[in-house]
PDB file of C-alpha atoms in Angstrom:
ATOM      1  CA  UNK A  83      -0.143   6.722  37.992  1.00 52.00           C
ATOM      2  CA  UNK A  84       0.485   8.447  41.353  1.00 63.00           C
ATOM      3  CA  UNK A  85       0.020   6.675  44.656  1.00 68.00           C
ATOM      4  CA  UNK A  86      -0.820   8.413  47.919  1.00 78.00           C
ATOM      5  CA  UNK A  87       2.148   9.331  50.076  1.00 91.00           C
ATOM      6  CA  UNK A  88       2.212   8.932  53.822  1.00 94.00           C
ATOM      7  CA  UNK A  89       3.742  11.624  56.026  1.00 95.00           C
ATOM      8  CA  UNK A  90       7.175   9.994  56.041  1.00 97.00           C
ATOM      9  CA  UNK A  91       7.228   9.827  52.224  1.00 97.00           C
ATOM     10  CA  UNK A  92       6.078  13.451  52.008  1.00 97.00           C
ATOM     11  CA  UNK A  93       8.977  14.522  54.231  1.00 98.00           C
ATOM     12  CA  UNK A  94      11.401  12.486  52.077  1.00 98.00           C
ATOM     13  CA  UNK A  95      10.072  14.184  48.941  1.00 98.00           C
ATOM     14  CA  UNK A  96      10.435  17.649  50.483  1.00 98.00           C
ATOM     15  CA  UNK A  97      13.969  16.730  51.584  1.00 98.00           C
ATOM     16  CA  UNK A  98      14.670  15.621  47.999  1.00 98.00           C
ATOM     17  CA  UNK A  99      13.471  19.007  46.724  1.00 98.00           C
ATOM     18  CA  UNK A 100      15.758  20.691  49.257  1.00 98.00           C
ATOM     19  CA  UNK A 101      18.734  18.585  48.101  1.00 98.00           C
ATOM     20  CA  UNK A 102      18.123  19.333  44.394  1.00 98.00           C
ATOM     21  CA  UNK A 103      17.847  23.099  44.965  1.00 98.00           C
ATOM     22  CA  UNK A 104      20.895  23.067  47.258  1.00 98.00           C
ATOM     23  CA  UNK A 105      22.990  21.130  44.730  1.00 98.00           C
ATOM     24  CA  UNK A 106      22.054  23.562  41.956  1.00 98.00           C
ATOM     25  CA  UNK A 107      22.808  26.503  44.258  1.00 98.00           C
ATOM     26  CA  UNK A 108      26.250  25.094  45.097  1.00 98.00           C
ATOM     27  CA  UNK A 109      27.113  24.508  41.429  1.00 98.00           C
ATOM     28  CA  UNK A 110      25.916  28.019  40.606  1.00 98.00           C
ATOM     29  CA  UNK A 111      27.877  29.492  43.516  1.00 98.00           C
ATOM     30  CA  UNK A 112      31.133  27.741  42.617  1.00 97.00           C
ATOM     31  CA  UNK A 113      30.846  28.654  38.930  1.00 98.00           C
ATOM     32  CA  UNK A 114      30.468  32.354  39.685  1.00 97.00           C
ATOM     33  CA  UNK A 115      26.706  32.320  38.999  1.00 98.00           C
ATOM     34  CA  UNK A 116      27.286  31.113  35.430  1.00 97.00           C
ATOM     35  CA  UNK A 117      23.979  29.235  35.436  1.00 98.00           C
ATOM     36  CA  UNK A 118      22.032  32.469  35.844  1.00 97.00           C
ATOM     37  CA  UNK A 119      22.364  33.051  32.104  1.00 97.00           C
ATOM     38  CA  UNK A 120      19.552  30.490  31.854  1.00 97.00           C
ATOM     39  CA  UNK A 121      17.125  32.783  33.680  1.00 97.00           C
ATOM     40  CA  UNK A 122      13.884  34.090  32.229  1.00 98.00           C
ATOM     41  CA  UNK A 123      14.639  37.132  30.063  1.00 97.00           C
ATOM     42  CA  UNK A 124      11.390  38.748  28.890  1.00 98.00           C
ATOM     43  CA  UNK A 125      10.732  39.014  25.168  1.00 97.00           C
ATOM     44  CA  UNK A 126      14.176  37.622  24.307  1.00 96.00           C
ATOM     45  CA  UNK A 127      13.819  34.317  22.452  1.00 96.00           C
ATOM     46  CA  UNK A 128      16.868  32.607  24.037  1.00 94.00           C
ATOM     47  CA  UNK A 129      15.427  33.714  27.395  1.00 93.00           C
ATOM     48  CA  UNK A 130      12.508  31.328  26.892  1.00 96.00           C
ATOM     49  CA  UNK A 131      14.614  28.579  28.488  1.00 96.00           C
ATOM     50  CA  UNK A 132      14.267  30.558  31.709  1.00 97.00           C
ATOM     51  CA  UNK A 133      10.585  29.653  31.904  1.00 98.00           C
ATOM     52  CA  UNK A 134      11.681  26.201  33.057  1.00 97.00           C
ATOM     53  CA  UNK A 135      15.198  26.796  34.384  1.00 97.00           C
ATOM     54  CA  UNK A 136      14.822  30.214  36.056  1.00 98.00           C
ATOM     55  CA  UNK A 137      13.029  28.915  39.167  1.00 98.00           C
ATOM     56  CA  UNK A 138      15.996  26.676  40.010  1.00 98.00           C
ATOM     57  CA  UNK A 139      18.541  29.527  39.994  1.00 98.00           C
ATOM     58  CA  UNK A 140      19.258  32.200  42.587  1.00 98.00           C
ATOM     59  CA  UNK A 141      21.256  35.424  42.671  1.00 96.00           C
ATOM     60  CA  UNK A 142      23.030  34.677  45.938  1.00 96.00           C
ATOM     61  CA  UNK A 143      23.000  32.707  49.157  1.00 97.00           C
ATOM     62  CA  UNK A 144      20.562  35.108  50.845  1.00 96.00           C
ATOM     63  CA  UNK A 145      18.213  34.844  47.849  1.00 96.00           C
ATOM     64  CA  UNK A 146      18.446  31.052  48.015  1.00 98.00           C
ATOM     65  CA  UNK A 147      17.708  30.891  51.765  1.00 97.00           C
ATOM     66  CA  UNK A 148      14.819  33.339  51.526  1.00 96.00           C
ATOM     67  CA  UNK A 149      13.172  30.965  49.024  1.00 97.00           C
ATOM     68  CA  UNK A 150      14.122  27.437  50.113  1.00 98.00           C
ATOM     69  CA  UNK A 151      12.503  27.547  53.564  1.00 97.00           C
ATOM     70  CA  UNK A 152       9.026  28.647  52.421  1.00 98.00           C
ATOM     71  CA  UNK A 153       9.338  26.354  49.372  1.00 98.00           C
ATOM     72  CA  UNK A 154       9.851  23.335  51.632  1.00 98.00           C
ATOM     73  CA  UNK A 155       7.095  24.336  54.077  1.00 98.00           C
ATOM     74  CA  UNK A 156       4.575  25.080  51.323  1.00 98.00           C
ATOM     75  CA  UNK A 157       5.542  21.911  49.428  1.00 98.00           C
ATOM     76  CA  UNK A 158       4.779  19.819  52.499  1.00 98.00           C
ATOM     77  CA  UNK A 159       1.453  21.601  53.017  1.00 98.00           C
ATOM     78  CA  UNK A 160       0.518  21.236  49.350  1.00 97.00           C
ATOM     79  CA  UNK A 161       1.306  17.521  49.542  1.00 97.00           C
ATOM     80  CA  UNK A 162      -1.649  17.250  51.947  1.00 96.00           C
ATOM     81  CA  UNK A 163      -3.777  17.511  48.809  1.00 95.00           C
ATOM     82  CA  UNK A 164      -1.984  14.486  47.328  1.00 94.00           C
ATOM     83  CA  UNK A 165       1.055  13.935  45.139  1.00 95.00           C
ATOM     84  CA  UNK A 166      -0.932  14.124  41.913  1.00 94.00           C
ATOM     85  CA  UNK A 167      -2.330  17.541  42.850  1.00 96.00           C
ATOM     86  CA  UNK A 168       1.137  18.675  43.942  1.00 97.00           C
ATOM     87  CA  UNK A 169       2.632  17.754  40.560  1.00 97.00           C
ATOM     88  CA  UNK A 170      -0.206  19.352  38.550  1.00 97.00           C
ATOM     89  CA  UNK A 171      -0.205  22.569  40.564  1.00 98.00           C
ATOM     90  CA  UNK A 172       3.589  22.839  40.425  1.00 98.00           C
ATOM     91  CA  UNK A 173       3.736  22.359  36.646  1.00 98.00           C
ATOM     92  CA  UNK A 174       0.871  24.845  36.196  1.00 98.00           C
ATOM     93  CA  UNK A 175       2.520  27.502  38.379  1.00 98.00           C
ATOM     94  CA  UNK A 176       6.002  27.141  36.857  1.00 98.00           C
ATOM     95  CA  UNK A 177       4.644  27.264  33.310  1.00 98.00           C
ATOM     96  CA  UNK A 178       2.065  30.032  33.724  1.00 98.00           C
ATOM     97  CA  UNK A 179       4.330  32.238  35.835  1.00 98.00           C
ATOM     98  CA  UNK A 180       7.246  31.772  33.435  1.00 98.00           C
ATOM     99  CA  UNK A 181       5.176  32.590  30.364  1.00 98.00           C
ATOM    100  CA  UNK A 182       3.591  35.667  31.958  1.00 98.00           C
ATOM    101  CA  UNK A 183       6.971  36.931  33.162  1.00 98.00           C
ATOM    102  CA  UNK A 184       8.440  36.382  29.689  1.00 98.00           C
ATOM    103  CA  UNK A 185       5.537  38.262  28.079  1.00 98.00           C
ATOM    104  CA  UNK A 186       4.967  41.141  30.505  1.00 98.00           C
ATOM    105  CA  UNK A 187       7.816  41.635  32.999  1.00 97.00           C
ATOM    106  CA  UNK A 188      10.404  44.382  32.790  1.00 96.00           C
ATOM    107  CA  UNK A 189      13.630  43.610  30.937  1.00 95.00           C
ATOM    108  CA  UNK A 190      15.917  41.800  33.387  1.00 95.00           C
ATOM    109  CA  UNK A 191      17.050  38.271  34.119  1.00 96.00           C
ATOM    110  CA  UNK A 192      14.310  36.821  36.327  1.00 97.00           C
ATOM    111  CA  UNK A 193      15.549  33.975  38.511  1.00 98.00           C
ATOM    112  CA  UNK A 194      14.507  32.260  41.717  1.00 97.00           C
ATOM    113  CA  UNK A 195      11.770  29.983  42.924  1.00 98.00           C
ATOM    114  CA  UNK A 196       9.798  32.800  44.561  1.00 97.00           C
ATOM    115  CA  UNK A 197       7.210  32.727  41.770  1.00 98.00           C
ATOM    116  CA  UNK A 198       6.495  29.116  42.708  1.00 98.00           C
ATOM    117  CA  UNK A 199       6.472  30.012  46.416  1.00 98.00           C
ATOM    118  CA  UNK A 200       3.913  32.737  45.743  1.00 98.00           C
ATOM    119  CA  UNK A 201       1.932  30.318  43.592  1.00 98.00           C
ATOM    120  CA  UNK A 202       1.833  27.783  46.415  1.00 98.00           C
ATOM    121  CA  UNK A 203       0.896  30.606  48.786  1.00 98.00           C
ATOM    122  CA  UNK A 204      -2.063  31.596  46.595  1.00 98.00           C
ATOM    123  CA  UNK A 205      -3.152  27.990  46.174  1.00 98.00           C
ATOM    124  CA  UNK A 206      -2.915  27.175  49.871  1.00 98.00           C
ATOM    125  CA  UNK A 207      -4.790  30.341  50.864  1.00 98.00           C
ATOM    126  CA  UNK A 208      -7.782  29.616  48.650  1.00 98.00           C
ATOM    127  CA  UNK A 209      -7.937  25.868  48.015  1.00 97.00           C
ATOM    128  CA  UNK A 210      -8.715  24.868  51.593  1.00 96.00           C
ATOM    129  CA  UNK A 211     -11.843  26.990  51.658  1.00 96.00           C
ATOM    130  CA  UNK A 212     -12.938  25.777  48.234  1.00 96.00           C
ATOM    131  CA  UNK A 213     -12.381  22.131  49.222  1.00 95.00           C
ATOM    132  CA  UNK A 214     -14.702  22.356  52.207  1.00 93.00           C
ATOM    133  CA  UNK A 215     -12.466  19.896  54.129  1.00 95.00           C
ATOM    134  CA  UNK A 216     -11.693  20.838  57.720  1.00 96.00           C
ATOM    135  CA  UNK A 217      -7.979  19.866  57.606  1.00 95.00           C
ATOM    136  CA  UNK A 218      -7.427  21.859  54.408  1.00 96.00           C
ATOM    137  CA  UNK A 219      -9.352  24.885  55.724  1.00 97.00           C
ATOM    138  CA  UNK A 220      -7.087  24.850  58.794  1.00 97.00           C
ATOM    139  CA  UNK A 221      -4.052  24.828  56.476  1.00 97.00           C
ATOM    140  CA  UNK A 222      -5.486  27.851  54.609  1.00 97.00           C
ATOM    141  CA  UNK A 223      -6.027  29.707  57.878  1.00 98.00           C
ATOM    142  CA  UNK A 224      -2.532  28.915  59.161  1.00 98.00           C
ATOM    143  CA  UNK A 225      -0.878  29.934  55.898  1.00 98.00           C
ATOM    144  CA  UNK A 226      -2.844  33.191  55.941  1.00 97.00           C
ATOM    145  CA  UNK A 227      -1.927  33.870  59.567  1.00 97.00           C
ATOM    146  CA  UNK A 228       1.778  33.022  59.391  1.00 97.00           C
ATOM    147  CA  UNK A 229       2.554  34.083  55.816  1.00 96.00           C
ATOM    148  CA  UNK A 230      -0.087  36.725  55.058  1.00 96.00           C
ATOM    149  CA  UNK A 231       2.599  39.396  54.843  1.00 94.00           C
ATOM    150  CA  UNK A 232       3.844  37.802  51.626  1.00 94.00           C
ATOM    151  CA  UNK A 233       0.986  39.517  49.827  1.00 93.00           C
ATOM    152  CA  UNK A 234       2.968  42.770  49.868  1.00 93.00           C
ATOM    153  CA  UNK A 235       5.665  41.067  47.752  1.00 92.00           C
ATOM    154  CA  UNK A 236       3.412  41.285  44.682  1.00 93.00           C
ATOM    155  CA  UNK A 237       3.985  45.045  44.602  1.00 90.00           C
ATOM    156  CA  UNK A 238       7.078  46.768  43.182  1.00 90.00           C
ATOM    157  CA  UNK A 239       9.442  47.357  46.074  1.00 84.00           C
ATOM    158  CA  UNK A 240      13.126  46.917  45.259  1.00 82.00           C
ATOM    159  CA  UNK A 241      14.804  47.151  41.854  1.00 82.00           C
ATOM    160  CA  UNK A 242      16.396  43.669  41.982  1.00 85.00           C
ATOM    161  CA  UNK A 243      13.298  41.780  43.163  1.00 91.00           C
ATOM    162  CA  UNK A 244      11.088  40.183  40.527  1.00 94.00           C
ATOM    163  CA  UNK A 245       7.773  41.320  41.938  1.00 95.00           C
ATOM    164  CA  UNK A 246       6.328  40.274  38.576  1.00 97.00           C
ATOM    165  CA  UNK A 247       7.184  36.635  39.347  1.00 97.00           C
ATOM    166  CA  UNK A 248       5.545  37.053  42.742  1.00 97.00           C
ATOM    167  CA  UNK A 249       2.407  38.585  41.249  1.00 97.00           C
ATOM    168  CA  UNK A 250       2.024  36.107  38.389  1.00 98.00           C
ATOM    169  CA  UNK A 251       2.858  33.167  40.666  1.00 98.00           C
ATOM    170  CA  UNK A 252       0.232  34.266  43.191  1.00 98.00           C
ATOM    171  CA  UNK A 253      -2.383  34.675  40.449  1.00 98.00           C
ATOM    172  CA  UNK A 254      -1.424  31.272  39.033  1.00 98.00           C
ATOM    173  CA  UNK A 255      -1.874  29.700  42.466  1.00 98.00           C
ATOM    174  CA  UNK A 256      -5.326  31.253  42.886  1.00 98.00           C
ATOM    175  CA  UNK A 257      -6.367  30.018  39.444  1.00 98.00           C
ATOM    176  CA  UNK A 258      -5.037  26.532  40.243  1.00 98.00           C
ATOM    177  CA  UNK A 259      -7.071  26.545  43.468  1.00 98.00           C
ATOM    178  CA  UNK A 260     -10.185  27.459  41.531  1.00 96.00           C
ATOM    179  CA  UNK A 261      -9.609  24.597  39.085  1.00 94.00           C
ATOM    180  CA  UNK A 262      -8.173  21.940  41.404  1.00 91.00           C
ATOM    181  CA  UNK A 263      -9.320  22.511  44.974  1.00 85.00           C
ATOM    182  CA  UNK A 264     -11.470  19.397  45.174  1.00 77.00           C
ATOM    183  CA  UNK A 265     -10.311  15.823  44.593  1.00 62.00           C
ATOM    184  CA  UNK A 266     -12.846  15.233  41.808  1.00 56.00           C
ATOM    185  CA  UNK A 267     -11.126  17.882  39.663  1.00 52.00           C
ATOM    186  CA  UNK A 268      -7.970  15.766  39.174  1.00 51.00           C
TER     187      UNK A 268
END
């Protein structure tokens, strides 16, 4: 079903992700953030659509830029595990994070791809060590060294930051690493 991607194809895929998020951000910007009504609103039945749509929406340009750069970097690093693993882990993180935010987060409109970023962060931190492969262990070490400060984002800090998405995304990434760190698991 999925074929292995070489480095050039991985970069094209990451660029495609960048283009999709940028296009959605531009539409949202020029419509006065009208799309944000499709964010994840906890315990509000119409807010269930936000489980899938919320990660693609952002509250402003700064919010968008703070997410798109680590999303692209982590996507490329996660692609080192293969496209099939990338797709499975991404679907898992989006779904689990969205459901947990809908069930347990404070009442607000939760938007942004940071839950996915934190999920990738958790996966990349743990999966390399669990895989036992040198290249993937190096990725885990580099992610920990350069992005280790992200861990503080899982704690309540500012009123308009969905730390719940960060926390549930990170947990989802760790769980995904436990399940799918080795090639035989997928």
